[in-house]
XYZ file of C-alpha atoms in Angstrom:
658
model
C 105.218 122.039 120.030
C 108.351 123.169 122.500
C 111.540 122.029 122.118
C 114.232 122.143 125.251
C 117.915 120.836 122.925
C 119.090 120.635 127.347
C 122.705 120.094 126.998
C 122.217 118.848 123.214
C 125.106 119.986 120.655
C 123.874 121.064 117.730
C 125.263 117.854 115.929
C 123.352 115.774 118.119
C 120.772 117.977 117.140
C 121.021 117.353 113.317
C 121.879 113.320 113.445
C 118.238 113.499 115.245
C 116.889 115.460 112.751
C 118.873 113.107 109.860
C 117.282 109.919 111.561
C 113.642 111.649 111.163
C 113.956 112.428 107.945
C 115.706 109.274 106.494
C 112.262 107.032 107.801
C 109.933 109.367 106.576
C 111.699 109.802 102.871
C 111.480 105.995 102.779
C 107.611 105.905 103.669
C 107.132 108.152 101.509
C 108.571 106.113 98.404
C 106.597 102.934 99.838
C 103.567 105.010 99.556
C 103.974 105.206 95.790
C 105.600 101.729 94.846
C 102.224 100.316 96.913
C 100.247 102.477 94.643
C 101.822 100.895 91.831
C 101.431 97.510 93.295
C 105.258 96.836 93.425
C 103.948 96.083 97.599
C 101.733 93.887 98.847
C 101.148 95.483 102.371
C 102.924 98.802 104.352
C 101.935 99.968 107.899
C 102.751 103.454 108.124
C 104.380 104.934 110.910
C 103.998 108.637 109.529
C 103.900 110.708 112.365
C 104.595 108.413 114.792
C 108.633 108.507 114.090
C 109.611 110.680 116.840
C 109.927 107.478 119.308
C 111.004 104.858 117.137
C 114.247 107.350 116.305
C 114.683 108.431 120.357
C 113.964 105.177 121.156
C 117.195 103.909 118.972
C 119.400 106.427 119.242
C 119.188 105.945 122.964
C 120.100 102.727 123.057
C 123.347 101.111 122.344
C 123.743 99.182 119.138
C 123.999 95.609 121.367
C 121.011 96.459 123.155
C 117.801 95.032 121.891
C 114.677 96.440 120.579
C 111.777 94.698 119.715
C 109.713 96.794 117.379
C 106.672 96.323 115.411
C 104.963 97.218 112.241
C 105.139 101.558 112.205
C 109.298 101.513 113.766
C 110.412 101.880 110.177
C 113.023 104.227 112.323
C 114.631 101.059 114.792
C 115.708 99.246 111.127
C 116.951 102.484 109.953
C 118.480 103.766 112.993
C 119.977 100.514 113.423
C 122.269 101.406 109.509
C 120.783 98.057 108.095
C 121.537 98.084 104.360
C 118.310 99.906 102.467
C 118.291 96.778 99.863
C 117.919 94.944 102.570
C 115.047 95.962 104.230
C 113.347 96.692 100.266
C 114.236 93.055 99.725
C 112.342 91.913 102.953
C 109.433 93.786 101.813
C 109.108 92.615 98.066
C 109.803 89.143 99.666
C 113.193 88.840 97.707
C 116.070 86.321 99.281
C 118.070 88.954 100.499
C 115.608 90.112 102.601
C 115.895 88.701 106.087
C 113.000 85.616 105.970
C 113.821 83.768 102.879
C 110.761 85.380 101.287
C 108.647 83.344 104.599
C 106.860 86.856 106.145
C 106.254 90.179 105.089
C 107.323 93.525 106.386
C 108.218 94.032 110.020
C 107.892 89.943 110.639
C 111.520 89.145 111.530
C 114.864 89.321 113.414
C 118.526 89.866 113.125
C 120.760 88.993 115.613
C 123.641 91.231 113.735
C 121.549 93.773 114.458
C 120.360 93.225 117.389
C 116.417 93.221 116.531
C 113.280 90.642 117.017
C 110.945 91.254 114.900
C 107.069 91.104 115.995
C 104.487 88.491 114.960
C 101.207 89.202 114.264
C 99.871 88.304 117.817
C 101.683 90.920 119.417
C 101.704 90.494 122.943
C 104.214 87.371 123.401
C 106.954 90.080 121.624
C 106.930 91.362 125.599
C 107.334 88.524 127.173
C 110.244 87.279 125.331
C 112.341 91.239 125.860
C 111.580 89.829 129.560
C 113.559 86.627 128.531
C 116.287 88.680 127.296
C 116.384 90.857 130.051
C 116.465 88.515 132.402
C 119.473 86.828 130.069
C 121.269 91.263 130.286
C 120.111 90.681 134.323
C 122.211 87.722 134.933
C 125.668 88.381 133.004
C 125.356 91.688 135.005
C 126.496 93.457 131.383
C 124.214 96.540 132.404
C 122.503 96.538 129.132
C 118.955 97.502 128.507
C 115.272 96.080 126.602
C 113.525 98.055 124.752
C 110.257 96.724 123.288
C 107.362 98.058 121.004
C 103.898 97.389 121.018
C 100.474 99.582 120.440
C 97.605 100.865 122.865
C 95.071 98.002 121.678
C 97.932 95.427 122.664
C 97.905 96.566 125.829
C 94.845 94.780 126.425
C 95.672 91.482 125.521
C 96.775 89.428 128.249
C 100.381 88.659 127.328
C 101.123 92.547 128.080
C 99.722 92.024 131.761
C 102.181 88.757 132.041
C 104.992 90.573 131.144
C 104.992 93.721 132.719
C 103.847 91.345 135.946
C 107.381 88.986 135.277
C 109.070 91.914 134.861
C 107.885 93.903 137.852
C 108.886 91.040 140.153
C 112.019 90.280 138.817
C 113.215 93.478 138.222
C 114.231 93.733 134.905
C 115.506 96.127 132.464
C 112.904 96.953 130.117
C 111.718 99.774 128.648
C 108.028 99.137 127.751
C 107.352 101.473 125.110
C 103.327 101.994 124.268
C 102.442 103.647 121.768
C 99.279 105.018 122.081
C 98.342 106.368 118.431
C 94.503 106.931 119.162
C 93.238 103.625 117.221
C 93.307 100.107 117.042
C 92.444 99.671 113.667
C 88.902 101.041 113.564
C 88.848 101.260 117.902
C 89.047 104.116 119.443
C 90.875 104.146 122.739
C 87.723 105.081 124.718
C 86.498 101.747 123.439
C 89.865 99.788 124.303
C 90.184 100.440 128.396
C 88.487 102.892 130.698
C 91.771 104.613 132.469
C 92.165 107.927 131.523
C 95.940 107.261 130.802
C 98.389 103.397 130.086
C 100.883 104.406 132.042
C 98.424 104.154 134.779
C 98.528 100.329 134.192
C 101.932 100.948 134.952
C 100.557 101.282 138.948
C 98.634 97.873 139.883
C 102.483 96.407 138.934
C 103.858 98.339 141.116
C 106.405 100.127 138.208
C 107.332 103.535 137.076
C 105.799 104.660 134.187
C 105.790 108.063 132.141
C 103.927 109.800 130.009
C 105.532 111.404 127.048
C 105.229 113.585 123.720
C 105.580 111.412 121.401
C 105.642 113.618 118.258
C 108.343 115.912 120.239
C 112.144 114.093 119.474
C 113.867 115.624 122.179
C 111.248 115.295 124.502
C 112.037 111.256 123.799
C 115.358 111.641 123.210
C 116.313 113.895 126.549
C 113.835 112.003 128.556
C 114.481 108.196 127.279
C 118.810 109.364 128.205
C 117.821 110.459 131.937
C 115.689 106.666 132.114
C 118.600 105.024 130.731
C 121.414 106.029 132.860
C 118.892 105.328 135.753
C 117.934 101.776 134.478
C 121.965 100.854 134.206
C 122.342 102.114 138.000
C 119.030 100.793 139.503
C 117.808 97.988 137.163
C 113.804 97.460 136.838
C 110.810 98.082 134.301
C 109.806 101.590 133.119
C 106.194 101.608 131.508
C 106.587 104.430 129.036
C 103.456 105.884 127.338
C 104.089 107.765 123.845
C 100.999 110.223 122.915
C 101.168 110.049 119.119
C 98.724 109.854 116.696
C 98.642 107.497 113.064
C 98.326 109.411 110.446
C 97.311 106.834 107.854
C 95.719 103.627 108.112
C 96.001 100.519 109.785
C 97.562 99.249 106.774
C 97.274 101.379 103.423
C 94.298 99.155 102.156
C 91.571 100.232 105.311
C 92.242 103.865 104.886
C 91.172 106.801 107.824
C 87.088 107.696 107.287
C 86.441 106.599 110.324
C 88.811 109.189 111.630
C 87.314 113.104 112.328
C 88.542 115.241 110.359
C 88.827 117.763 112.495
C 90.944 115.449 114.661
C 93.313 114.434 111.946
C 94.037 118.168 111.530
C 95.251 118.346 115.191
C 97.603 115.854 114.673
C 99.189 117.145 111.020
C 99.744 119.654 113.348
C 102.282 118.144 115.289
C 104.026 116.285 112.880
C 107.056 115.843 113.822
C 110.001 116.257 111.484
C 108.067 119.366 109.972
C 107.912 120.564 113.670
C 111.493 120.462 114.575
C 112.880 120.951 111.310
C 110.725 124.465 111.885
C 112.621 124.342 115.275
C 116.234 123.694 114.044
C 115.464 126.204 111.452
C 114.665 129.165 113.747
C 117.781 128.368 115.565
C 119.957 128.428 112.705
C 120.942 125.097 113.192
C 119.383 123.899 109.851
C 120.615 125.504 107.032
C 117.787 125.098 103.932
C 120.806 124.099 101.713
C 121.713 121.343 104.143
C 118.542 119.731 104.203
C 118.160 119.884 100.890
C 121.534 117.767 100.318
C 120.452 115.773 103.136
C 117.149 114.910 101.489
C 118.721 114.743 98.238
C 121.378 112.310 99.281
C 118.471 110.250 100.978
C 116.005 109.837 98.282
C 119.103 108.981 96.340
C 120.036 106.284 98.629
C 116.458 104.561 98.454
C 116.351 104.734 94.170
C 120.368 102.708 94.522
C 118.807 100.632 97.207
C 115.535 99.920 95.073
C 117.097 99.647 92.364
C 119.311 96.662 93.592
C 116.101 94.693 95.208
C 114.459 95.104 92.052
C 117.317 93.293 89.827
C 117.302 90.353 92.485
C 115.122 87.595 90.720
C 112.324 86.504 92.395
C 112.572 83.535 95.201
C 112.659 79.753 93.826
C 110.109 77.159 95.387
C 112.586 74.272 96.335
C 110.837 71.051 98.698
C 114.395 71.021 100.155
C 114.619 74.737 101.150
C 111.908 74.736 102.896
C 112.120 71.628 104.378
C 115.427 71.999 105.447
C 114.590 75.322 106.775
C 111.500 73.836 109.646
C 114.207 72.732 111.967
C 118.133 73.977 113.130
C 120.639 71.572 111.994
C 121.303 69.636 114.843
C 124.546 67.216 114.515
C 123.162 64.169 117.595
C 126.881 63.330 119.476
C 126.112 60.430 121.832
C 127.178 60.138 125.014
C 127.503 56.478 126.242
C 126.233 55.274 130.028
C 128.252 54.109 132.553
C 128.134 50.467 133.893
C 127.582 51.941 136.858
C 123.630 52.255 137.461
C 120.800 52.787 139.955
C 117.341 50.895 140.415
C 115.827 54.659 140.605
C 111.577 55.731 139.479
C 110.898 57.526 136.576
C 110.538 60.950 138.324
C 114.186 60.660 139.928
C 115.241 59.828 136.016
C 113.817 63.213 135.706
C 115.449 64.627 138.240
C 118.873 63.107 137.627
C 118.342 64.430 133.977
C 118.179 68.177 135.256
C 120.561 68.168 137.401
C 123.311 66.753 135.371
C 122.265 69.084 132.603
C 122.549 72.051 135.268
C 126.255 70.897 135.615
C 126.956 70.813 132.299
C 125.240 74.011 130.841
C 126.022 77.169 133.110
C 123.288 79.122 131.018
C 120.485 76.542 131.568
C 118.225 78.115 133.230
C 114.647 76.890 134.918
C 111.250 78.638 135.062
C 107.954 77.765 136.380
C 105.505 78.107 139.516
C 106.961 76.346 142.868
C 109.915 74.750 141.182
C 112.440 76.657 143.628
C 112.309 76.171 147.496
C 108.965 74.082 147.002
C 110.746 71.362 144.774
C 107.791 71.648 142.365
C 104.229 69.846 142.611
C 105.826 66.510 142.104
C 109.483 67.605 143.948
C 111.655 67.418 140.989
C 113.483 69.662 141.579
C 113.927 69.568 145.183
C 117.206 70.925 146.087
C 117.736 72.773 143.188
C 117.864 76.017 144.535
C 120.697 74.956 147.508
C 123.052 74.033 144.564
C 122.779 76.038 141.561
C 120.773 79.395 143.412
C 117.459 81.186 142.759
C 118.806 83.242 139.422
C 118.754 79.850 137.670
C 115.830 77.859 139.253
C 113.074 80.464 139.483
C 109.330 80.853 140.481
C 107.431 82.313 138.329
C 103.924 84.046 138.631
C 101.342 82.142 137.120
C 101.365 83.286 133.566
C 102.726 80.528 131.018
C 102.501 82.618 128.319
C 104.715 85.143 129.741
C 107.424 82.261 130.751
C 107.298 80.497 127.834
C 107.651 83.479 125.692
C 110.410 84.280 128.455
C 112.261 81.426 127.438
C 112.965 81.837 124.210
C 114.473 85.829 125.210
C 116.409 83.936 127.498
C 117.265 81.383 124.316
C 117.700 84.622 122.288
C 120.258 86.606 124.549
C 122.322 83.237 124.991
C 120.755 80.932 127.416
C 119.092 77.665 127.558
C 115.489 78.041 129.205
C 113.738 75.349 130.580
C 109.955 75.834 131.138
C 107.860 73.273 133.553
C 104.384 73.480 132.808
C 102.694 72.766 136.396
C 100.335 70.155 134.610
C 100.504 69.596 130.767
C 96.834 70.591 131.019
C 97.698 74.431 131.475
C 100.425 74.818 128.735
C 96.845 76.207 126.506
C 97.234 79.261 128.205
C 101.081 79.649 127.046
C 99.914 77.856 123.545
C 100.433 81.273 121.338
C 104.243 81.447 121.815
C 104.880 78.348 121.907
C 103.121 77.255 118.412
C 103.767 80.639 117.034
C 106.857 81.700 118.136
C 108.691 78.829 119.545
C 107.816 76.687 116.153
C 108.479 78.789 113.261
C 111.102 81.385 114.347
C 114.191 79.237 112.930
C 112.023 78.593 110.050
C 111.178 82.420 109.989
C 114.379 83.958 110.245
C 116.514 82.028 111.189
C 115.978 83.245 115.094
C 116.344 81.032 118.189
C 114.702 78.584 120.392
C 116.732 77.075 122.228
C 114.151 75.703 125.071
C 112.420 72.463 126.187
C 108.487 72.411 127.674
C 108.392 69.447 130.454
C 104.571 68.556 130.076
C 103.702 66.254 133.953
C 100.594 64.906 131.801
C 98.142 61.627 131.730
C 95.272 60.186 133.469
C 94.902 57.526 136.055
C 95.392 59.563 139.280
C 91.348 60.602 139.138
C 92.997 64.211 138.773
C 89.858 65.315 136.258
C 89.263 67.297 133.036
C 92.385 69.680 133.591
C 94.644 67.461 135.229
C 94.593 64.205 133.290
C 95.132 65.204 129.954
C 97.534 64.154 126.953
C 97.297 66.335 124.956
C 100.995 65.410 122.399
C 98.689 66.140 119.449
C 97.899 69.642 120.140
C 102.027 70.026 118.753
C 102.973 66.889 116.688
C 100.681 69.385 114.451
C 102.965 72.244 114.438
C 105.633 72.190 112.133
C 109.128 73.533 113.917
C 108.213 71.345 117.131
C 109.745 68.487 118.742
C 107.925 66.329 120.610
C 109.270 63.813 122.956
C 107.017 60.937 125.178
C 109.089 58.490 126.481
C 107.675 55.284 129.104
C 110.765 54.379 130.925
C 113.249 55.704 133.531
C 116.019 54.650 131.501
C 114.788 56.589 129.135
C 113.319 59.907 130.138
C 116.946 60.538 131.421
C 118.550 59.632 127.866
C 116.012 61.584 125.831
C 115.790 64.796 128.326
C 119.323 64.860 128.578
C 119.560 64.587 124.471
C 116.101 67.605 124.566
C 118.018 70.185 126.342
C 121.210 69.617 123.790
C 118.761 70.449 120.704
C 118.825 74.038 120.055
C 114.983 73.465 118.162
C 112.006 73.494 120.457
C 111.291 70.634 122.444
C 107.383 69.454 124.461
C 108.617 66.940 126.862
C 106.457 65.012 128.291
C 106.252 63.230 131.249
C 102.841 60.599 131.903
C 102.196 61.578 135.960
C 100.966 57.806 136.463
C 104.558 56.776 135.507
C 106.723 58.864 137.932
C 106.710 56.755 140.696
C 105.598 53.350 139.609
C 108.142 52.878 137.603
C 111.576 51.850 138.543
C 114.558 50.633 136.088
C 118.079 50.354 137.026
C 119.791 53.838 135.105
C 123.470 55.024 134.763
C 124.273 57.344 137.355
C 126.110 59.460 135.535
C 124.912 61.718 132.183
C 124.293 60.244 128.937
C 122.511 60.313 125.552
C 119.766 58.852 123.615
C 118.926 60.622 120.290
C 115.565 61.786 119.160
C 113.696 60.172 116.669
C 114.144 56.653 116.994
C 111.765 54.066 118.348
C 112.776 51.026 121.171
C 111.704 47.370 120.030
C 110.418 45.831 123.628
C 109.608 42.917 122.256
C 109.842 40.547 119.224
C 107.312 38.708 116.920
C 105.933 38.179 113.687
C 101.986 38.187 114.182
C 101.570 41.801 114.402
C 103.170 44.505 115.511
C 102.172 46.889 118.243
C 103.127 50.836 118.289
C 102.456 52.733 121.674
C 104.384 55.195 124.449
C 103.666 56.822 126.957
C 101.452 54.764 129.509
C 100.372 53.023 127.028
C 103.540 51.449 126.216
C 102.735 49.235 129.889
C 99.777 48.374 129.228
C 100.775 46.994 126.179
C 103.013 44.665 128.092
C 100.356 43.813 130.754
C 98.005 42.562 127.931
C 101.331 40.194 126.442
C 101.627 38.866 129.836
C 98.518 38.021 129.817
C 98.782 36.379 126.339
C 101.891 34.705 125.646
C 101.022 32.870 122.599
C 101.179 36.056 121.300
C 103.623 36.775 118.983
C 104.322 40.058 119.126
C 106.573 43.831 117.935
C 106.132 46.068 120.445
C 107.486 49.319 119.351
C 108.022 52.198 121.848
C 108.118 55.505 119.996
C 109.500 57.326 122.460
C 109.328 60.201 120.315
C 106.558 61.424 118.163
C 108.552 64.082 116.335
C 109.965 63.296 114.540
C 108.855 59.967 114.379
C 110.886 56.848 113.514
C 108.773 55.767 110.519
C 111.685 53.919 109.404
C 111.160 51.173 112.322
C 107.333 51.142 111.816
C 107.531 50.060 108.782
C 110.301 47.483 108.831
C 108.092 46.368 111.691
C 104.990 46.096 110.017
C 106.511 44.347 106.479
C 107.559 42.574 108.418
C 104.481 41.003 110.680
C 101.003 42.315 108.398
C 99.614 43.702 110.941
C 99.411 46.991 112.923
C 97.654 47.795 115.910
C 98.340 51.576 117.620
C 97.816 51.862 121.095
C 97.427 55.848 122.514
C 95.668 57.078 126.121
C 94.580 60.197 124.168
C 91.418 60.193 122.957
C 90.395 58.565 119.312
C 89.808 61.472 116.296
C 93.079 63.834 115.145
C 95.463 61.419 117.583
C 99.126 60.722 116.243
C 97.414 57.333 116.026
C 95.786 58.768 112.432
C 98.879 60.021 111.090
C 100.783 57.097 111.880
C 97.867 54.701 110.889
C 97.619 56.964 107.296
C 101.289 56.423 107.167
C 100.770 52.793 106.720
C 98.214 52.622 104.334
C 100.403 54.724 101.488
C 103.406 53.154 102.562
C 102.958 49.840 103.633
C 99.017 48.668 101.845
C 101.200 46.107 99.650
C 102.429 43.964 103.165
C 99.395 44.557 105.216
C 96.932 41.429 105.961
C 94.574 42.942 107.816
C 92.785 46.420 108.661
C 95.023 48.891 110.479
C 93.792 49.397 114.019
C 93.782 51.731 116.496
C 92.910 51.798 120.153
C 92.744 54.833 122.117
C 90.125 56.773 124.882
C 86.335 57.506 124.632
C 86.134 60.909 122.370
C 85.251 62.783 125.523
C 87.071 64.466 128.212
C 88.538 62.677 130.520
C 86.439 62.085 133.645
C 86.600 62.045 137.673
C 85.476 59.466 138.995
C 87.295 56.178 138.806
C 84.438 54.121 137.175
C 83.946 56.962 134.574
C 87.798 57.240 134.035
C 88.332 53.542 133.335
C 86.010 53.501 131.260
C 87.459 56.500 129.582
C 90.758 54.863 128.688
C 91.184 51.971 126.661
C 92.622 49.459 128.390
C 89.228 47.711 129.111
C 88.659 47.550 125.068
C 92.880 47.022 123.687
C 93.352 42.981 124.353
C 89.819 42.350 122.734
C 90.808 44.695 119.641
C 94.042 42.856 119.707
C 92.395 39.483 119.473
C 90.098 40.370 116.756
C 92.685 41.358 114.417
C 95.166 38.906 114.932
C 91.718 36.840 113.910
C 91.657 38.653 110.668
């Protein structure tokens, strides 16, 4: 291995050595602890330290790094106290996740590190969002994100690279090509000779670097960073290296040919660099011995502190209180000036006034800029707010959702528009595994609203007509809003944007241009989690949301003799159980009306809640009325049959006769 010191001073060379030795010695201690059963799992980065150390040494401490399992050198390079890292690995309260996640699955704003999730790829999109925030602030900051060669096969990798290239984002994509994805060698993972070649397809500059040569890593990245500050752009960096331990310690390395292990053992980044420094009179044996002794003492002291910490005490209150970020509703009352507008106009008004209210609010989605979106909701927004804040995106929902989270991490608010709610399936992972869990896991930010144009009635078929709210009401950490009227949609969308928690905001497409209402012209808010009682009666409680509210009103208009409470839920998570229980305890009967198919829908949970909490007040079984348990069809006759509109009146009358 050849080392070129270029213009680095002896002090700089020794500093890099210190940075290399520390994670190596910690790793050696961790291997002992795992054999002793004192740590449950460990992903070793032995043999790969030069990459983590070099990247971290190049970036400023206020520049974000998004590492992975084997990047201990990032955490030590940012001088995180070792006792906190040991606490994290042992699941103690002084770690970063309160015992809720292990190893490096955490982030910390204090040290500008955003950790991974096991799905790997989405963090690349998060890096895009962080870098976009830097670019909007014009602060000259660079973002570095790590992934392995295995994750380069994931769709999120390609989506994130494409967005970064199109938007010219200052991101270093750090690819650690260590030869194996768990046990699968690279020749079974991709056919191109080098991962760096993949950058060509995105019009992206790329480089291949010896990942075991700390000086090559440090000097090359230093040059690139200086260039990226002057000319912001993404760069794909493939670091050739090797994993000397198993994917994690339990898996071992029997699948690796012994000759290959010997080749890479000879390329050890710590030992080769130590020999270079020693041979050139820069590192003395006494200095090396003293350094290692000091680090080992720090490790032992830090481990003792972590060991002395008590084990986590589980409490329901602590767990449930951290699912959502605490947020205090502040009412903004509507003015007396109103205008009779459509449902779709109320959405547009909310977005426009929120963009005026929050200068750090960015809207992203397909065709939303000059074209104004598929439904023209953001028509004219580019002229008022500019393309930096009203951003057309490529067709890559997953990376865009992840980028929304990255914006939030770096001080922005984000709205992501799904062109149709159906398309959210390709962005499902970052919604349910990043947005939903980030605050719970490490009190991270996920200030993102995902707008969901949904619902049938327009003969648009199975891929443009779904109302898929139940996919998300099941996921703790998400808020789900589903209004039925223009007045509600404006106030609730305003409040969803205010709320720092991730919100799935459902907008029924058939209501867009068919429902009118007098709506205040200025800004106002409606609290999430509060249902609206539209009609009052004493015979039955009808619980509905979205288009089903209007269908229920039509049924009641046809049957003026029915005395019913009609409850419009408006918000599905959090759910206004108090309003539901109060009404059902009064009427003694309940029927839940939803457009979604029956099995597994929100109606099933409401029914169960009523049986558990209102059983003694019920005069009849709780009834659910919903669409057929089939995909939603295209032809009008089939779609009409699919919907519950033709069955609701009969079911309601039967319930009253019970």
